């Protein structure tokens, strides 16, 4: 009986060591050579489209920003660093394929507390002759068309964005809420 | 009544028959009680009453020896009983005699009464005898019982019965038959008074083979035979069942021949016990041979099972605790978030976003239609686009014109008037000429009353070099007043491109072998200069090169009814690298 107790205690300690100790050790070389891709977790964090913004970068460029609210459904905090670790791609409306043709990036590094909602922004810069002499009150209709057209041309053929955090292997779908936008002036027979 | 008959009647168990004429009832002595008769003689007490006793002496007695001093060793009593008595009768062998007490003292009388009471209640005697268990007795009893069984086997059961009947006839006594009902009765009845049953050798052998058999009722036993058997082989073994052993096989085997069954029965029924029920119990000291080895073995097994179960439960609890701890730590470390996240998604409803934490003046969840939109409780509002310039001034415009007809129509009207430069408040001079080639596209665009007519011109090649091919489609916005039904546009003069600058193939794109098609949307002012442009599609590097070139383009003014108007063009650049 004493041996049984000792065995059980030993098994418990061994399990704890395996669970907490081994992950801290560096992987073996063969494991590095043949990394096993882990599936992307797309359910832990969900997002909602929050809006679009056009910022003047300079006289000839504008930055389009798309805001999303991220809901962290887990009990862990996460950080999404702006840079190579976080890849933002577009999802085409036509067939749902991912595309990296557009150089879209995360606006800033994001801290996502557990069980919280955080707003993030992805952005893309486009050549755009910023209208001069915009009135302080209400923007004119022509310029509204220009800005609207700018946004529509950017996202008209997209169903949304997808953000991949290569560090945590989280996949966050950033759905588009711009269905009201007309894709471009060509839709009106201009093209 | 003869002496023998008297003796037989005296050997009757405690129950006193109705025709007993003695002043005091006699108690048959079940246990072995020695009586010392002087210095050279002695015997055993057969029965006793408050007035006298019957004994079996070792030497012949003489009636003239009265009064005779007796020292009786009462069973379970350390102090012998000193009495004196006179011989009343002597048997034929002169070894059996009846004595009447003489000058019996009160203390002695009390001891005799107590002795009789103990003999009458065997249970009390058994309890007293429990302290005196000794293992060697079992072996001796077994040996003696085997000899009896052999003798009885030789005699045979039939002879046994005949002899019993004969003896009964001689004694004018009815044979005492085995009380089958008592033997078959419940354990409670058996506990009251152990029945004594004489068994034959076969029964004894069966019992010894491990089969607990009830005594055969076909073997009647007479007192004579009982007495004879008692004198020959006193040990009468009484197997009793404990009250708590009612569920065990009944092992009530009592008799002079039941000894061989002792070992087996004791091994089978751990709670069974036996005691000597006759005088021989003194010779074989009142053994209650408990099945100590077997009971201890079973007890140890049971204890080991319990111990094992206890340790097993303890180990199980410890294991579960360890698993719970590990799982808790895993959850804490987020290792199970993948699993827990899916569960939480289904279990935890999403809360509505707090509009206070939204940056700027963006609407809260303006038009969520993605995966998380279903959980959003905010009312759907039209999407708006926020405009922010370098001075951080902000405007908000609706993303769609359909939801804001007034604003949209104003915009279109202003656009039709050619005020593309700013806010539409300063319309340019309208041309007097309408294009001679009135296109159906323009008519289609003018289907809505008041809507501007966007006149689209056919696509025209502009240039084609070794690496870039350029073609463009002109768009002329027509004022609404100029597009009345049935009215033909006659005074539209399209301004031609007078300064063409071809884009330079970007070196990095050339090095990367990047090819593609770039579409630009340009706006040409009334003076023929490109006022604005923005890419519609195409790779960035190629589009950048195209826009650099387009900035240098110059047009002749387009005139509508003699007025220079703002026009638009969709320009397509095809970048191809030479093979």
Tab-separated table of C-alpha atoms in Angstrom, chain B residues 210-572:
chain	number	residue	atom	x	y	z
B	210	UNK	CA	-17.315	-30.755	4.817
B	211	UNK	CA	-21.018	-31.156	4.221
B	212	UNK	CA	-23.035	-29.739	7.025
B	213	UNK	CA	-25.732	-32.243	7.549
B	214	UNK	CA	-28.574	-32.113	9.892
B	215	UNK	CA	-28.941	-35.133	12.056
B	216	UNK	CA	-31.084	-37.881	10.774
B	217	UNK	CA	-34.386	-38.116	12.521
B	218	UNK	CA	-34.537	-41.788	11.711
B	219	UNK	CA	-32.116	-42.579	14.470
B	220	UNK	CA	-34.067	-42.540	17.654
B	221	UNK	CA	-32.090	-42.164	20.749
B	222	UNK	CA	-33.096	-43.434	24.074
B	223	UNK	CA	-31.890	-42.277	27.368
B	224	UNK	CA	-30.395	-45.657	27.911
B	225	UNK	CA	-28.343	-45.474	24.887
B	226	UNK	CA	-27.461	-41.963	25.696
B	227	UNK	CA	-26.308	-42.907	29.090
B	228	UNK	CA	-24.353	-45.792	27.735
B	229	UNK	CA	-22.734	-43.695	25.182
B	230	UNK	CA	-22.006	-41.089	27.748
B	231	UNK	CA	-20.315	-43.573	29.952
B	232	UNK	CA	-18.303	-45.006	27.137
B	233	UNK	CA	-17.319	-41.892	25.402
B	234	UNK	CA	-18.439	-38.883	27.285
B	235	UNK	CA	-17.539	-36.110	24.938
B	236	UNK	CA	-20.730	-34.875	23.495
B	237	UNK	CA	-20.084	-32.239	21.008
B	238	UNK	CA	-22.615	-29.570	20.555
B	239	UNK	CA	-22.415	-27.438	17.490
B	240	UNK	CA	-24.285	-24.279	17.949
B	241	UNK	CA	-25.008	-21.457	15.752
B	242	UNK	CA	-24.304	-17.979	16.826
B	243	UNK	CA	-27.236	-15.612	16.691
B	244	UNK	CA	-25.462	-13.513	14.128
B	245	UNK	CA	-24.641	-16.501	12.000
B	246	UNK	CA	-28.175	-17.243	11.017
B	247	UNK	CA	-27.303	-16.992	7.371
B	248	UNK	CA	-24.632	-19.606	7.584
B	249	UNK	CA	-25.329	-23.272	6.968
B	250	UNK	CA	-26.865	-24.834	9.990
B	251	UNK	CA	-24.294	-26.869	11.779
B	252	UNK	CA	-26.240	-27.977	14.746
B	253	UNK	CA	-24.600	-31.337	15.109
B	254	UNK	CA	-24.671	-32.586	18.588
B	255	UNK	CA	-23.858	-36.026	19.640
B	256	UNK	CA	-21.168	-38.343	20.621
B	257	UNK	CA	-20.165	-39.006	17.097
B	258	UNK	CA	-20.065	-35.540	15.793
B	259	UNK	CA	-16.511	-34.965	16.705
B	260	UNK	CA	-14.990	-35.769	13.338
B	261	UNK	CA	-17.000	-32.976	11.911
B	262	UNK	CA	-15.418	-30.558	14.248
B	263	UNK	CA	-12.451	-29.508	12.259
B	264	UNK	CA	-14.263	-29.142	9.008
B	265	UNK	CA	-17.271	-27.471	10.487
B	266	UNK	CA	-15.095	-25.112	12.408
B	267	UNK	CA	-13.239	-24.230	9.289
B	268	UNK	CA	-16.397	-23.625	7.348
B	269	UNK	CA	-18.339	-21.649	9.806
B	270	UNK	CA	-16.098	-19.235	11.500
B	271	UNK	CA	-18.701	-18.375	14.006
B	272	UNK	CA	-19.590	-21.919	14.870
B	273	UNK	CA	-18.434	-23.192	18.129
B	274	UNK	CA	-18.770	-26.386	19.964
B	275	UNK	CA	-18.607	-27.334	23.505
B	276	UNK	CA	-18.493	-30.543	25.293
B	277	UNK	CA	-21.908	-31.248	26.592
B	278	UNK	CA	-21.207	-34.038	28.972
B	279	UNK	CA	-18.939	-35.038	31.735
B	280	UNK	CA	-16.090	-35.399	29.392
B	281	UNK	CA	-15.955	-31.669	29.190
B	282	UNK	CA	-13.884	-31.690	32.287
B	283	UNK	CA	-11.462	-34.085	30.807
B	284	UNK	CA	-11.323	-31.983	27.731
B	285	UNK	CA	-11.562	-28.689	29.401
B	286	UNK	CA	-14.790	-27.229	28.213
B	287	UNK	CA	-13.401	-26.348	24.966
B	288	UNK	CA	-14.996	-23.850	22.790
B	289	UNK	CA	-12.862	-24.532	19.872
B	290	UNK	CA	-13.190	-21.417	17.937
B	291	UNK	CA	-12.152	-21.508	14.379
B	292	UNK	CA	-9.487	-19.050	15.170
B	293	UNK	CA	-7.162	-19.811	12.274
B	294	UNK	CA	-9.874	-19.763	9.673
B	295	UNK	CA	-11.642	-16.822	11.219
B	296	UNK	CA	-8.418	-14.972	11.545
B	297	UNK	CA	-7.563	-15.789	7.979
B	298	UNK	CA	-10.898	-14.579	6.718
B	299	UNK	CA	-10.701	-11.560	8.916
B	300	UNK	CA	-7.299	-10.787	7.641
B	301	UNK	CA	-8.493	-11.150	4.090
B	302	UNK	CA	-11.426	-8.902	4.779
B	303	UNK	CA	-9.148	-6.473	6.467
B	304	UNK	CA	-6.808	-6.577	3.555
B	305	UNK	CA	-9.680	-5.987	1.167
B	306	UNK	CA	-10.855	-3.064	3.206
B	307	UNK	CA	-7.368	-1.770	3.449
B	308	UNK	CA	-6.908	-2.185	-0.258
B	309	UNK	CA	-10.184	-0.434	-0.932
B	310	UNK	CA	-9.217	2.397	1.329
B	311	UNK	CA	-5.911	2.862	-0.336
B	312	UNK	CA	-7.532	2.552	-3.687
B	313	UNK	CA	-9.974	5.292	-2.837
B	314	UNK	CA	-7.201	7.423	-1.454
B	315	UNK	CA	-5.175	6.905	-4.590
B	316	UNK	CA	-8.183	7.689	-6.734
B	317	UNK	CA	-8.870	10.886	-4.847
B	318	UNK	CA	-5.242	11.859	-5.118
B	319	UNK	CA	-5.233	11.136	-8.824
B	320	UNK	CA	-8.369	13.179	-9.394
B	321	UNK	CA	-6.920	16.006	-7.383
B	322	UNK	CA	-3.782	15.879	-9.473
B	323	UNK	CA	-5.748	15.894	-12.687
B	324	UNK	CA	-7.856	18.780	-11.468
B	325	UNK	CA	-4.765	20.701	-10.500
B	326	UNK	CA	-3.132	20.064	-13.832
B	327	UNK	CA	-6.256	21.003	-15.718
B	328	UNK	CA	-6.617	24.143	-13.660
B	329	UNK	CA	-3.073	25.140	-14.331
B	330	UNK	CA	-3.505	24.374	-17.998
B	331	UNK	CA	-6.557	26.589	-18.154
B	332	UNK	CA	-4.730	29.265	-16.282
B	333	UNK	CA	-1.900	29.124	-18.751
B	334	UNK	CA	-4.295	29.304	-21.646
B	335	UNK	CA	-3.448	25.874	-22.937
B	336	UNK	CA	-7.105	25.009	-23.204
B	337	UNK	CA	-8.277	28.294	-24.579
B	338	UNK	CA	-8.890	26.689	-27.898
B	339	UNK	CA	-11.357	24.384	-26.317
B	340	UNK	CA	-12.671	26.785	-23.761
B	341	UNK	CA	-13.057	29.504	-26.332
B	342	UNK	CA	-15.483	27.455	-28.361
B	343	UNK	CA	-17.427	26.624	-25.274
B	344	UNK	CA	-17.516	30.204	-24.192
B	345	UNK	CA	-18.680	31.270	-27.575
B	346	UNK	CA	-21.748	29.171	-27.204
B	347	UNK	CA	-22.294	29.775	-23.530
B	348	UNK	CA	-21.490	33.417	-23.007
B	349	UNK	CA	-23.572	36.020	-24.729
B	350	UNK	CA	-21.741	38.928	-26.080
B	351	UNK	CA	-22.326	42.235	-24.466
B	352	UNK	CA	-23.205	45.255	-26.447
B	353	UNK	CA	-20.246	47.456	-27.187
B	354	UNK	CA	-19.961	50.524	-25.098
B	355	UNK	CA	-20.150	53.521	-27.321
B	356	UNK	CA	-18.090	55.562	-24.909
B	357	UNK	CA	-14.885	53.804	-25.751
B	358	UNK	CA	-15.120	54.290	-29.464
B	359	UNK	CA	-12.390	56.429	-30.920
B	360	UNK	CA	-13.310	59.676	-32.517
B	361	UNK	CA	-16.861	60.137	-33.546
B	362	UNK	CA	-17.231	56.830	-35.312
B	363	UNK	CA	-20.560	55.259	-34.833
B	364	UNK	CA	-20.762	52.298	-32.509
B	365	UNK	CA	-21.037	49.127	-34.533
B	366	UNK	CA	-22.407	50.943	-37.511
B	367	UNK	CA	-23.220	48.020	-39.675
B	368	UNK	CA	-21.892	44.799	-38.307
B	369	UNK	CA	-22.711	41.949	-40.563
B	370	UNK	CA	-19.757	39.715	-39.877
B	371	UNK	CA	-19.440	36.824	-37.494
B	372	UNK	CA	-19.865	39.049	-34.494
B	373	UNK	CA	-22.591	41.179	-35.947
B	374	UNK	CA	-25.355	38.860	-34.911
B	375	UNK	CA	-24.468	39.352	-31.285
B	376	UNK	CA	-24.363	43.099	-31.521
B	377	UNK	CA	-27.336	44.738	-29.919
B	378	UNK	CA	-26.646	48.184	-31.297
B	379	UNK	CA	-29.178	49.292	-33.873
B	380	UNK	CA	-27.900	49.169	-37.398
B	381	UNK	CA	-27.020	52.592	-38.612
B	382	UNK	CA	-25.915	53.663	-42.069
B	383	UNK	CA	-22.219	53.374	-42.553
B	384	UNK	CA	-20.415	56.638	-42.391
B	385	UNK	CA	-16.957	57.583	-43.443
B	386	UNK	CA	-14.958	59.916	-41.357
B	387	UNK	CA	-12.654	62.316	-43.082
B	388	UNK	CA	-9.619	63.646	-41.245
B	389	UNK	CA	-7.137	66.052	-42.758
B	390	UNK	CA	-3.678	67.008	-41.631
B	391	UNK	CA	-5.059	69.767	-39.457
B	392	UNK	CA	-7.129	67.110	-37.703
B	393	UNK	CA	-10.344	68.608	-38.912
B	394	UNK	CA	-13.036	66.005	-39.209
B	395	UNK	CA	-16.008	65.461	-41.426
B	396	UNK	CA	-18.442	62.650	-41.609
B	397	UNK	CA	-20.105	61.631	-44.800
B	398	UNK	CA	-22.509	58.804	-45.489
B	399	UNK	CA	-20.922	55.851	-47.102
B	400	UNK	CA	-23.837	55.357	-49.437
B	401	UNK	CA	-25.857	57.853	-51.348
B	402	UNK	CA	-29.017	55.811	-51.260
B	403	UNK	CA	-29.662	56.568	-47.639
B	404	UNK	CA	-29.284	60.284	-48.013
B	405	UNK	CA	-31.042	61.416	-51.154
B	406	UNK	CA	-30.854	65.099	-50.477
B	407	UNK	CA	-27.161	65.106	-49.982
B	408	UNK	CA	-26.536	62.719	-52.822
B	409	UNK	CA	-28.668	64.577	-55.273
B	410	UNK	CA	-26.970	67.779	-54.315
B	411	UNK	CA	-23.685	66.181	-54.953
B	412	UNK	CA	-24.747	64.875	-58.305
B	413	UNK	CA	-26.186	68.193	-59.319
B	414	UNK	CA	-23.039	69.927	-58.329
B	415	UNK	CA	-20.989	67.363	-60.119
B	416	UNK	CA	-23.066	67.855	-63.215
B	417	UNK	CA	-22.346	71.515	-63.068
B	418	UNK	CA	-18.673	70.681	-63.254
B	419	UNK	CA	-17.568	71.874	-59.846
B	420	UNK	CA	-15.102	69.070	-59.142
B	421	UNK	CA	-12.510	71.247	-57.594
B	422	UNK	CA	-14.006	71.875	-54.239
B	423	UNK	CA	-17.427	71.742	-52.713
B	424	UNK	CA	-19.597	72.429	-55.713
B	425	UNK	CA	-20.479	75.944	-54.733
B	426	UNK	CA	-18.738	77.435	-57.751
B	427	UNK	CA	-19.991	75.790	-60.863
B	428	UNK	CA	-17.890	76.200	-63.935
B	429	UNK	CA	-19.127	77.732	-67.087
B	430	UNK	CA	-21.251	75.300	-68.936
B	431	UNK	CA	-20.541	74.410	-72.495
B	432	UNK	CA	-23.071	75.165	-75.098
B	433	UNK	CA	-22.325	72.179	-77.243
B	434	UNK	CA	-23.578	68.696	-76.791
B	435	UNK	CA	-21.811	65.719	-78.256
B	436	UNK	CA	-23.096	64.769	-81.611
B	437	UNK	CA	-22.819	61.132	-80.779
B	438	UNK	CA	-25.469	60.846	-78.149
B	439	UNK	CA	-24.777	57.548	-76.501
B	440	UNK	CA	-27.248	55.184	-75.082
B	441	UNK	CA	-25.157	54.915	-71.975
B	442	UNK	CA	-25.723	58.505	-71.237
B	443	UNK	CA	-29.417	58.138	-71.833
B	444	UNK	CA	-29.469	55.224	-69.451
B	445	UNK	CA	-27.765	57.266	-66.813
B	446	UNK	CA	-30.327	59.985	-67.265
B	447	UNK	CA	-33.238	57.726	-66.609
B	448	UNK	CA	-33.714	59.253	-63.205
B	449	UNK	CA	-35.122	62.757	-63.420
B	450	UNK	CA	-32.698	65.322	-62.197
B	451	UNK	CA	-29.778	62.914	-62.121
B	452	UNK	CA	-26.593	63.970	-63.879
B	453	UNK	CA	-25.842	62.369	-67.180
B	454	UNK	CA	-22.457	60.727	-67.305
B	455	UNK	CA	-21.610	60.518	-70.952
B	456	UNK	CA	-19.125	57.730	-71.536
B	457	UNK	CA	-17.024	57.870	-74.670
B	458	UNK	CA	-15.591	54.881	-76.471
B	459	UNK	CA	-12.257	53.537	-75.280
B	460	UNK	CA	-9.416	55.011	-77.279
B	461	UNK	CA	-5.818	53.798	-77.519
B	462	UNK	CA	-3.429	56.465	-76.483
B	463	UNK	CA	-0.017	54.974	-76.917
B	464	UNK	CA	1.792	51.696	-77.040
B	465	UNK	CA	5.453	51.314	-76.380
B	466	UNK	CA	7.653	48.343	-75.775
B	467	UNK	CA	6.565	47.892	-72.173
B	468	UNK	CA	3.453	50.010	-71.558
B	469	UNK	CA	0.236	50.271	-73.477
B	470	UNK	CA	-2.201	53.077	-72.651
B	471	UNK	CA	-5.842	53.454	-73.491
B	472	UNK	CA	-8.520	55.679	-72.023
B	473	UNK	CA	-12.254	56.103	-71.799
B	474	UNK	CA	-13.562	59.620	-71.547
B	475	UNK	CA	-16.509	60.565	-69.354
B	476	UNK	CA	-18.303	63.822	-69.742
B	477	UNK	CA	-20.783	64.825	-67.097
B	478	UNK	CA	-23.788	66.433	-68.692
B	479	UNK	CA	-25.904	68.939	-66.834
B	480	UNK	CA	-29.451	67.819	-66.275
B	481	UNK	CA	-30.867	70.772	-68.165
B	482	UNK	CA	-29.030	69.739	-71.264
B	483	UNK	CA	-30.439	66.261	-71.390
B	484	UNK	CA	-34.072	66.692	-71.892
B	485	UNK	CA	-35.761	63.918	-73.780
B	486	UNK	CA	-35.606	64.345	-77.500
B	487	UNK	CA	-32.929	66.994	-77.262
B	488	UNK	CA	-29.716	66.240	-79.140
B	489	UNK	CA	-26.360	67.415	-77.946
B	490	UNK	CA	-24.644	69.168	-80.739
B	491	UNK	CA	-22.050	71.476	-79.206
B	492	UNK	CA	-19.693	69.074	-77.394
B	493	UNK	CA	-16.033	69.264	-78.303
B	494	UNK	CA	-13.855	66.677	-76.613
B	495	UNK	CA	-10.482	67.989	-75.589
B	496	UNK	CA	-7.641	65.866	-76.872
B	497	UNK	CA	-4.491	64.889	-75.099
B	498	UNK	CA	-1.728	67.261	-76.106
B	499	UNK	CA	1.000	66.258	-73.640
B	500	UNK	CA	1.502	62.590	-73.122
B	501	UNK	CA	4.087	61.315	-70.699
B	502	UNK	CA	4.516	57.602	-70.632
B	503	UNK	CA	5.188	55.957	-67.338
B	504	UNK	CA	8.609	54.600	-66.588
B	505	UNK	CA	8.673	50.951	-65.769
B	506	UNK	CA	9.727	50.836	-62.137
B	507	UNK	CA	13.151	49.240	-61.757
B	508	UNK	CA	12.085	47.183	-58.789
B	509	UNK	CA	9.076	45.912	-60.683
B	510	UNK	CA	11.213	45.145	-63.676
B	511	UNK	CA	13.679	43.335	-61.480
B	512	UNK	CA	10.858	41.421	-59.863
B	513	UNK	CA	9.396	40.684	-63.276
B	514	UNK	CA	6.203	42.305	-62.130
B	515	UNK	CA	3.625	42.840	-64.802
B	516	UNK	CA	0.077	43.997	-64.560
B	517	UNK	CA	-2.685	46.334	-65.482
B	518	UNK	CA	-3.223	49.607	-63.736
B	519	UNK	CA	-6.421	51.540	-63.931
B	520	UNK	CA	-6.500	55.170	-62.955
B	521	UNK	CA	-9.398	57.508	-62.675
B	522	UNK	CA	-8.408	61.016	-63.502
B	523	UNK	CA	-10.256	64.290	-63.483
B	524	UNK	CA	-9.367	66.881	-66.090
B	525	UNK	CA	-10.174	70.431	-65.267
B	526	UNK	CA	-11.590	73.066	-67.453
B	527	UNK	CA	-8.112	74.250	-68.216
B	528	UNK	CA	-7.070	70.871	-69.445
B	529	UNK	CA	-4.842	69.995	-66.492
B	530	UNK	CA	-5.262	66.856	-64.490
B	531	UNK	CA	-6.789	67.977	-61.275
B	532	UNK	CA	-6.941	64.706	-59.438
B	533	UNK	CA	-6.384	61.071	-59.955
B	534	UNK	CA	-6.507	57.907	-57.964
B	535	UNK	CA	-5.782	54.339	-58.773
B	536	UNK	CA	-8.613	51.965	-59.269
B	537	UNK	CA	-6.687	48.759	-59.465
B	538	UNK	CA	-3.287	47.346	-60.176
B	539	UNK	CA	-0.040	46.742	-58.373
B	540	UNK	CA	1.088	49.601	-56.251
B	541	UNK	CA	4.486	50.058	-57.753
B	542	UNK	CA	3.103	50.100	-61.263
B	543	UNK	CA	0.226	52.362	-60.225
B	544	UNK	CA	2.674	54.754	-58.656
B	545	UNK	CA	4.591	54.971	-61.866
B	546	UNK	CA	1.396	55.527	-63.809
B	547	UNK	CA	0.269	58.310	-61.503
B	548	UNK	CA	3.614	60.046	-61.794
B	549	UNK	CA	3.178	60.082	-65.509
B	550	UNK	CA	-0.460	61.113	-65.453
B	551	UNK	CA	0.299	64.198	-63.431
B	552	UNK	CA	2.125	65.574	-66.435
B	553	UNK	CA	-0.622	65.068	-68.900
B	554	UNK	CA	-2.279	68.033	-70.536
B	555	UNK	CA	-5.533	68.199	-72.463
B	556	UNK	CA	-7.260	70.679	-74.530
B	557	UNK	CA	-10.356	71.932	-72.783
B	558	UNK	CA	-13.519	70.071	-73.505
B	559	UNK	CA	-16.248	72.422	-74.562
B	560	UNK	CA	-19.929	71.844	-74.101
B	561	UNK	CA	-21.996	74.389	-75.936
B	562	UNK	CA	-18.948	76.567	-76.062
B	563	UNK	CA	-18.101	76.226	-72.424
B	564	UNK	CA	-15.115	74.389	-71.037
B	565	UNK	CA	-16.257	71.588	-68.817
B	566	UNK	CA	-14.554	69.246	-66.445
B	567	UNK	CA	-14.182	65.765	-67.711
B	568	UNK	CA	-13.092	62.417	-66.353
B	569	UNK	CA	-11.173	59.598	-67.819
B	570	UNK	CA	-10.550	56.018	-66.893
B	571	UNK	CA	-7.058	55.327	-68.106
B	572	UNK	CA	-5.699	51.798	-68.413
